[in-house]
Amino acid sequence: MVSEKERELLRRVWNESLMKQLAHVRSRRFGLGYRYDTGEAIRKGNLVVEYPKGLLEFKSQKKPIPLSDVESALITWAAAGPNGLILADLGVSNNVATFIYATGRTIPGPDNDQGLDLIYVIDDGVYFYRPPQASKIYEIESEEDLGKIVNWHKNYSIKLANGRTDLAGTLPFAMVFNKNFNENGSTLLLPIYDASRVIVNILFHYFEYERVPIIDDNTGQLADQNGAMKRLVDKGILSSQIPMTMDLLDRAIGAVAGVVVGTSVQNVRLMSEAIGLGSWIFGGIYDYTMMGAFAPQFKGLEEAGAVVCQPPEKSKRIWPYKVGIKNVKMSFSIIEGCKDSPYKNGRELVEDFLNIKYGKYKEPNNLEYDGIWSPNRDPNLVAWKRDIYEMLRRDEKIKAKEDIKEAVISFIDYSVAKYGMFPRVDPIWIPMAVQVHHLDIDFYKKYYKEEVLTENILRHFEIWH
């Protein structure tokens, strides 16, 4: 249940001006209980974070205060919450079937892949936020619907581990700019992006709509394990004079991850400003260490279920391979010789992926859903008119073609046979993080001009607590 006080606070944010937040939004890094330039060295787990003496010496005299339930709910919803059903407004001829999910979020995703999920760390533990799929065009149509945001946070946050883990504001987790990383009282948000869904999906698109074969840069030959891609070339289905290369495909992954995660953390920044909280985005983090690649010395998220695999020798890479989070977020990947490899071969991987779009799939919250193109999906759970949707999902152009599917499998199996893994680069990315906290305004009053503190910040505790 959402209390009347919580509803009042939700209404307040609902009526805040986006223009005002864009005008005022700043990184605000100094929270309750923090310190700068004090000459201290503080042990955090196996690490020591040093605060050498400096001109901006300040040690907060106030105890950290964690975010309230309603504050946390607004922040997590802004980062990765549902907001309704997508329009999927493409034509059949330019691949409307590319969309993977029907639910829209507060953030975009390529092919609406829902590759981003949210891990957040608070004093109590490490959580995974994955709300349910949408049930209407706009989930939040008026102030009356705002309580959903609180209920999603309470009911669909899955606890992965107790305590804050050993993430600390120093190497090998974070750079020197981020000494107050993962402090008590703060909410550390780690948007974790799985690029593997869109990689598999784009292979279907390349072969069927762009008619592009994929070449191995190292050999100059088709990346084609069982000949299915060559058969498409021979039939004239793959006919582009400019092929895609494995290297170009690899490079696209990092770019996509940065865009999707970037929109998530910016949403958090704007929501924090509207509430009167401090936040800052930082990219100076090491996600290999955070994913437990060097446990047990540095556990990171290992106790939360983070999975990494050692790279096969033929991959010629040094760093471990980030695979996912057990039970809640495993990538569509194959790693030779790794007992935690999510899949063993391309066929198994592709069949499972196609179930998300055309069959039935299960979410980490154990709810089952019919895919966007499933014949069993309720027509009320898409944005198209009922008769249009019925015609669309019966259209042969919407369905996955068998020869295209075989070419995708052949490419995946080639990548594994030649390089020991698919995809060749990590599918799991945490390229940046955002931390949210209650500000110690005494620090800003001591060192900054008075106008840096907005009304929302100055009145935050009066209004929200």
XYZ file of N, CA and C in Angstrom, residues 103-254:
456
model
N 6.965 -4.017 -24.187
C 6.949 -3.046 -23.095
C 7.968 -1.942 -23.323
N 7.507 -0.702 -23.174
C 8.409 0.433 -23.217
C 8.910 0.782 -21.827
N 9.997 1.503 -21.789
C 10.594 1.923 -20.524
C 10.870 3.416 -20.548
N 11.360 3.911 -19.436
C 11.763 5.310 -19.355
C 13.022 5.573 -20.163
N 13.664 4.527 -20.652
C 14.888 4.645 -21.454
C 14.693 3.911 -22.776
N 15.426 4.303 -23.815
C 15.345 3.576 -25.080
C 16.238 2.342 -25.057
N 16.069 1.500 -26.053
C 16.941 0.345 -26.239
C 16.888 -0.075 -27.690
N 17.992 -0.474 -28.296
C 17.976 -0.886 -29.696
C 17.055 -2.080 -29.899
N 16.154 -1.986 -30.856
C 15.163 -3.039 -31.124
C 14.289 -3.305 -29.903
N 14.223 -2.334 -29.008
C 13.534 -2.506 -27.719
C 13.964 -3.816 -27.057
N 15.284 -3.954 -26.917
C 15.863 -5.223 -26.445
C 15.748 -5.435 -24.943
N 15.413 -4.382 -24.177
C 15.386 -4.476 -22.709
C 16.662 -5.131 -22.186
N 17.770 -4.775 -22.820
C 19.051 -5.334 -22.398
C 19.567 -4.750 -21.106
N 19.035 -3.587 -20.718
C 19.506 -2.946 -19.492
C 18.624 -3.331 -18.313
N 19.268 -3.718 -17.244
C 18.604 -3.896 -15.953
C 19.392 -3.124 -14.913
N 18.818 -2.999 -13.739
C 19.408 -2.138 -12.725
C 19.799 -2.937 -11.492
N 21.075 -2.841 -11.140
C 21.543 -3.299 -9.832
C 21.705 -2.057 -8.964
N 21.180 -2.111 -7.749
C 21.434 -0.984 -6.859
C 21.913 -1.507 -5.507
N 22.794 -0.707 -4.902
C 23.458 -1.089 -3.654
C 23.088 -0.072 -2.583
N 22.552 -0.580 -1.464
C 22.217 0.260 -0.317
C 22.804 -0.389 0.932
N 22.628 0.245 2.080
C 23.209 -0.292 3.316
C 22.767 -1.730 3.569
N 21.532 -2.012 3.259
C 20.931 -3.315 3.536
C 21.423 -4.426 2.608
N 21.875 -4.074 1.397
C 22.306 -5.129 0.486
C 22.343 -4.702 -0.968
N 22.506 -5.709 -1.829
C 22.567 -5.522 -3.281
C 21.262 -6.048 -3.876
N 20.627 -5.238 -4.725
C 19.315 -5.583 -5.279
C 19.323 -5.514 -6.804
N 18.412 -6.287 -7.387
C 18.193 -6.305 -8.836
C 16.761 -5.854 -9.093
N 16.600 -4.801 -9.880
C 15.287 -4.189 -10.136
C 14.811 -4.582 -11.529
N 13.703 -5.311 -11.588
C 13.121 -5.721 -12.871
C 11.603 -5.746 -12.726
N 10.934 -4.614 -12.964
C 9.472 -4.563 -12.840
C 8.790 -5.426 -13.893
N 7.480 -5.627 -13.755
C 6.755 -6.480 -14.705
C 6.594 -5.796 -16.057
N 6.156 -6.575 -17.036
C 5.868 -6.025 -18.357
C 4.616 -5.136 -18.294
N 4.511 -4.222 -19.233
C 3.424 -3.238 -19.221
C 2.083 -3.870 -19.566
N 1.021 -3.229 -19.100
C -0.331 -3.750 -19.322
C -1.227 -2.775 -20.084
N -0.701 -1.577 -20.416
C -1.515 -0.583 -21.116
C -0.593 0.374 -21.859
N -1.176 1.214 -22.704
C -0.375 2.123 -23.528
C 0.497 3.030 -22.664
N -0.110 3.690 -21.684
C 0.635 4.520 -20.743
C 0.333 4.028 -19.338
N 1.333 3.527 -18.659
C 1.127 3.031 -17.295
C 0.794 4.169 -16.331
N 1.396 5.323 -16.541
C 1.153 6.476 -15.667
C 0.402 7.520 -16.485
N -0.915 7.530 -16.357
C -1.740 8.469 -17.125
C -2.136 9.691 -16.313
N -2.133 9.556 -15.016
C -2.529 10.669 -14.154
C -1.920 10.453 -12.775
N -2.161 11.402 -11.888
C -1.660 11.289 -10.517
C -2.161 10.022 -9.831
N -3.310 9.533 -10.246
C -3.885 8.342 -9.619
C -3.028 7.099 -9.846
N -2.208 7.106 -10.886
C -1.389 5.931 -11.218
C -0.009 5.955 -10.575
N 0.344 7.033 -9.906
C 1.715 7.202 -9.430
C 2.121 6.168 -8.387
N 1.153 5.640 -7.657
C 1.468 4.626 -6.651
C 2.114 3.388 -7.236
N 1.897 3.136 -8.525
C 2.532 1.981 -9.170
C 4.051 2.035 -9.030
N 4.592 3.236 -9.094
C 6.045 3.391 -9.048
C 6.601 2.843 -7.744
N 5.925 3.150 -6.637
C 6.356 2.643 -5.326
C 6.156 1.135 -5.248
N 5.030 0.654 -5.735
C 4.759 -0.789 -5.679
C 5.726 -1.587 -6.545
N 6.087 -1.070 -7.708
C 7.077 -1.757 -8.543
C 8.397 -1.899 -7.795
N 8.794 -0.825 -7.125
C 10.072 -0.869 -6.406
C 10.023 -1.881 -5.262
N 8.928 -1.865 -4.513
C 8.813 -2.768 -3.358
C 8.687 -4.228 -3.784
N 7.921 -4.478 -4.829
C 7.561 -5.853 -5.188
C 8.480 -6.500 -6.213
N 9.275 -5.707 -6.913
C 10.091 -6.271 -7.993
C 11.564 -5.927 -7.848
N 11.992 -5.702 -6.625
C 13.410 -5.594 -6.311
C 13.837 -6.914 -5.679
N 14.732 -7.606 -6.334
C 15.173 -8.931 -5.897
C 16.489 -8.786 -5.146
N 16.526 -9.240 -3.897
C 17.758 -9.117 -3.117
C 18.756 -10.177 -3.550
N 19.978 -9.721 -3.888
C 21.025 -10.626 -4.358
C 22.066 -10.926 -3.288
N 22.307 -9.989 -2.378
C 23.341 -10.189 -1.359
C 23.096 -9.223 -0.209
N 23.622 -9.569 0.952
C 23.530 -8.705 2.123
C 24.686 -7.713 2.142
N 24.425 -6.524 2.678
C 25.485 -5.539 2.847
C 25.918 -4.893 1.544
N 26.900 -4.029 1.665
C 27.335 -3.223 0.526
C 28.415 -3.895 -0.319
N 28.834 -5.087 0.002
C 29.977 -5.750 -0.641
C 31.222 -4.908 -0.415
N 32.320 -5.257 -1.079
C 33.581 -4.553 -0.813
C 33.895 -3.493 -1.863
N 32.889 -3.053 -2.615
C 33.111 -1.983 -3.587
C 33.578 -0.732 -2.849
N 34.707 -0.168 -3.273
C 35.281 0.975 -2.569
C 35.796 2.006 -3.564
N 35.907 3.253 -3.090
C 36.280 4.359 -3.949
C 37.766 4.481 -4.185
N 38.377 3.415 -4.644
C 39.790 3.422 -5.005
C 40.037 2.277 -5.978
N 41.208 2.265 -6.585
C 41.538 1.142 -7.455
C 41.555 -0.142 -6.645
N 41.109 -1.276 -7.189
C 40.780 -1.523 -8.590
C 39.294 -1.362 -8.918
N 38.535 -0.668 -8.083
C 37.114 -0.474 -8.385
C 36.841 0.874 -9.046
N 37.424 1.928 -8.524
C 37.107 3.265 -9.024
C 38.344 4.151 -8.973
N 38.327 5.206 -9.794
C 39.434 6.148 -9.839
C 39.361 7.136 -8.677
N 40.407 7.940 -8.554
C 40.574 8.832 -7.415
C 39.463 9.882 -7.332
N 38.835 10.218 -8.468
C 37.737 11.195 -8.430
C 36.581 10.716 -7.554
N 36.485 9.410 -7.379
C 35.270 8.811 -6.824
C 35.496 8.202 -5.443
N 36.208 8.925 -4.587
C 36.527 8.397 -3.259
C 35.279 8.098 -2.435
N 34.204 8.821 -2.676
C 32.975 8.613 -1.904
C 32.049 7.584 -2.537
N 32.601 6.782 -3.401
C 31.888 5.682 -4.065
C 31.381 4.677 -3.031
N 30.066 4.354 -3.098
C 29.475 3.301 -2.261
C 29.557 3.606 -0.769
N 29.377 4.862 -0.402
C 29.397 5.243 1.013
C 28.093 4.838 1.697
N 28.167 4.663 3.017
C 26.963 4.381 3.797
C 25.933 5.494 3.582
N 24.680 5.082 3.492
C 23.596 6.035 3.289
C 23.288 6.328 1.838
N 24.243 6.064 0.964
C 24.028 6.358 -0.457
C 23.284 5.213 -1.135
N 22.747 5.509 -2.310
C 22.225 4.480 -3.206
C 23.100 4.492 -4.450
N 23.843 3.419 -4.631
C 24.720 3.270 -5.791
C 23.973 2.485 -6.859
N 23.753 3.109 -7.998
C 23.021 2.458 -9.081
C 23.993 2.027 -10.172
N 23.910 0.753 -10.522
C 24.776 0.167 -11.538
C 23.904 -0.360 -12.676
N 23.641 0.454 -13.693
C 22.899 -0.057 -14.845
C 23.762 -1.082 -15.584
N 23.281 -2.304 -15.670
C 24.054 -3.394 -16.267
C 23.410 -3.759 -17.599
N 24.195 -3.649 -18.654
C 23.647 -3.824 -20.000
C 24.153 -5.120 -20.617
N 23.206 -5.896 -21.157
C 23.520 -7.126 -21.886
C 23.311 -6.855 -23.369
N 24.411 -6.786 -24.116
C 24.338 -6.481 -25.549
C 24.029 -7.699 -26.398
N 23.999 -8.885 -25.804
C 23.894 -10.101 -26.622
C 22.548 -10.226 -27.327
N 21.473 -9.737 -26.708
C 20.158 -9.854 -27.355
C 20.117 -9.084 -28.669
N 20.616 -7.854 -28.627
C 20.564 -7.054 -29.849
C 21.552 -7.579 -30.883
N 22.650 -8.208 -30.441
C 23.589 -8.798 -31.405
C 22.910 -9.919 -32.177
N 22.257 -10.833 -31.461
C 21.563 -11.936 -32.137
C 20.467 -11.378 -33.039
N 19.731 -10.408 -32.528
C 18.630 -9.838 -33.303
C 19.128 -9.156 -34.574
N 20.238 -8.431 -34.457
C 20.744 -7.698 -35.618
C 21.289 -8.647 -36.673
N 21.726 -9.837 -36.271
C 22.159 -10.826 -37.263
C 20.988 -11.219 -38.163
N 19.828 -11.445 -37.554
C 18.634 -11.735 -38.356
C 18.339 -10.567 -39.308
N 18.468 -9.363 -38.796
C 18.176 -8.182 -39.616
C 19.185 -8.040 -40.756
N 20.471 -8.153 -40.441
C 21.498 -8.020 -41.482
C 21.246 -8.988 -42.638
N 20.989 -10.240 -42.292
C 20.875 -11.257 -43.334
C 19.600 -11.094 -44.165
N 18.477 -10.761 -43.499
C 17.213 -10.716 -44.233
C 16.945 -9.373 -44.894
N 17.246 -8.279 -44.200
C 16.833 -6.966 -44.714
C 17.971 -6.167 -45.337
N 19.148 -6.204 -44.745
C 20.280 -5.495 -45.339
C 21.011 -6.364 -46.361
N 20.747 -7.667 -46.296
C 21.312 -8.651 -47.231
C 22.843 -8.610 -47.205
N 23.360 -8.518 -45.980
C 24.796 -8.336 -45.772
C 25.424 -9.622 -45.241
N 26.412 -10.189 -45.929
C 27.170 -11.297 -45.341
C 28.167 -10.761 -44.316
N 28.666 -11.628 -43.456
C 29.642 -11.207 -42.445
C 30.962 -11.927 -42.700
N 32.031 -11.131 -42.779
C 33.371 -11.617 -43.089
C 34.221 -11.613 -41.824
N 35.068 -12.612 -41.685
C 36.081 -12.611 -40.624
C 37.247 -11.743 -41.097
N 37.517 -10.658 -40.384
C 38.602 -9.749 -40.768
C 39.942 -10.467 -40.859
N 40.131 -11.469 -40.018
C 41.432 -12.139 -39.950
C 41.679 -13.102 -41.101
N 40.615 -13.528 -41.772
C 40.785 -14.490 -42.871
C 40.297 -13.951 -44.211
N 39.447 -12.949 -44.175
C 38.855 -12.446 -45.401
C 37.767 -13.339 -45.957
N 37.376 -14.360 -45.201
C 36.375 -15.329 -45.645
C 35.075 -15.162 -44.857
N 34.009 -15.761 -45.370
C 32.744 -15.753 -44.649
C 32.900 -16.381 -43.269
N 32.304 -15.749 -42.262
C 32.278 -16.316 -40.908
C 31.107 -17.287 -40.847
N 31.329 -18.483 -41.350
C 30.221 -19.372 -41.728
C 30.606 -20.819 -41.426
N 30.188 -21.324 -40.279
C 30.645 -22.639 -39.841
C 30.061 -23.792 -40.647
N 28.783 -23.730 -40.978
C 28.159 -24.889 -41.634
C 27.704 -24.621 -43.067
N 28.103 -23.470 -43.619
C 27.790 -23.179 -45.015
C 26.448 -22.524 -45.252
N 25.674 -22.250 -44.190
C 24.343 -21.664 -44.371
C 24.417 -20.244 -44.925
N 25.446 -19.496 -44.534
C 25.590 -18.144 -45.058
C 25.949 -18.176 -46.546
N 26.833 -19.095 -46.921
C 27.212 -19.216 -48.338
C 26.011 -19.605 -49.200
N 25.147 -20.436 -48.663
C 23.960 -20.822 -49.432
C 23.080 -19.605 -49.716
N 23.018 -18.680 -48.755
C 22.261 -17.449 -48.986
C 22.947 -16.569 -50.032
N 24.275 -16.572 -50.022
C 25.019 -15.830 -51.047
C 24.754 -16.433 -52.423
N 24.818 -17.753 -52.506
C 24.609 -18.439 -53.788
C 23.208 -18.193 -54.344
N 22.224 -18.063 -53.448
C 20.846 -17.807 -53.888
C 20.611 -16.337 -54.230
N 21.589 -15.492 -53.944
C 21.418 -14.066 -54.183
C 20.712 -13.338 -53.066
N 20.435 -14.040 -51.966
C 19.764 -13.394 -50.822
C 20.726 -12.448 -50.120
N 21.961 -12.883 -49.921
C 23.009 -12.000 -49.405
C 23.774 -11.479 -50.609
N 23.567 -10.199 -50.915
C 24.110 -9.687 -52.170
C 24.826 -8.354 -52.039
N 24.911 -7.819 -50.814
C 25.556 -6.524 -50.649
C 27.014 -6.584 -51.084
N 27.454 -5.533 -51.784
C 28.850 -5.454 -52.207
C 29.764 -5.024 -51.060
N 29.171 -4.533 -49.986
C 29.954 -4.087 -48.830
C 29.584 -4.964 -47.644
N 30.382 -5.967 -47.334
C 30.023 -6.879 -46.243
C 30.248 -6.252 -44.871
N 29.557 -6.770 -43.906
C 29.839 -6.475 -42.509
C 31.019 -7.346 -42.094
N 31.839 -6.854 -41.172
C 32.937 -7.665 -40.653
C 32.714 -7.955 -39.177
N 33.344 -8.998 -38.692
C 33.230 -9.341 -37.276
C 33.755 -8.211 -36.405
N 34.806 -7.546 -36.858
C 35.381 -6.459 -36.078
C 34.405 -5.296 -35.943
N 33.729 -4.937 -37.022
C 32.750 -3.849 -36.957
C 31.593 -4.209 -36.032
N 31.179 -5.459 -36.072
C 30.112 -5.917 -35.178
C 30.552 -5.806 -33.725
N 31.794 -6.198 -33.446
C 32.321 -6.104 -32.085
C 32.332 -4.658 -31.602
N 32.779 -3.761 -32.462
C 32.910 -2.362 -32.058
C 31.561 -1.712 -31.755
N 30.543 -2.163 -32.450
C 29.211 -1.585 -32.239
C 28.681 -1.863 -30.842
N 29.139 -2.958 -30.233
C 28.599 -3.370 -28.937
C 28.870 -2.322 -27.867
N 30.126 -1.870 -27.779
C 30.470 -0.880 -26.769
C 29.728 0.425 -26.959
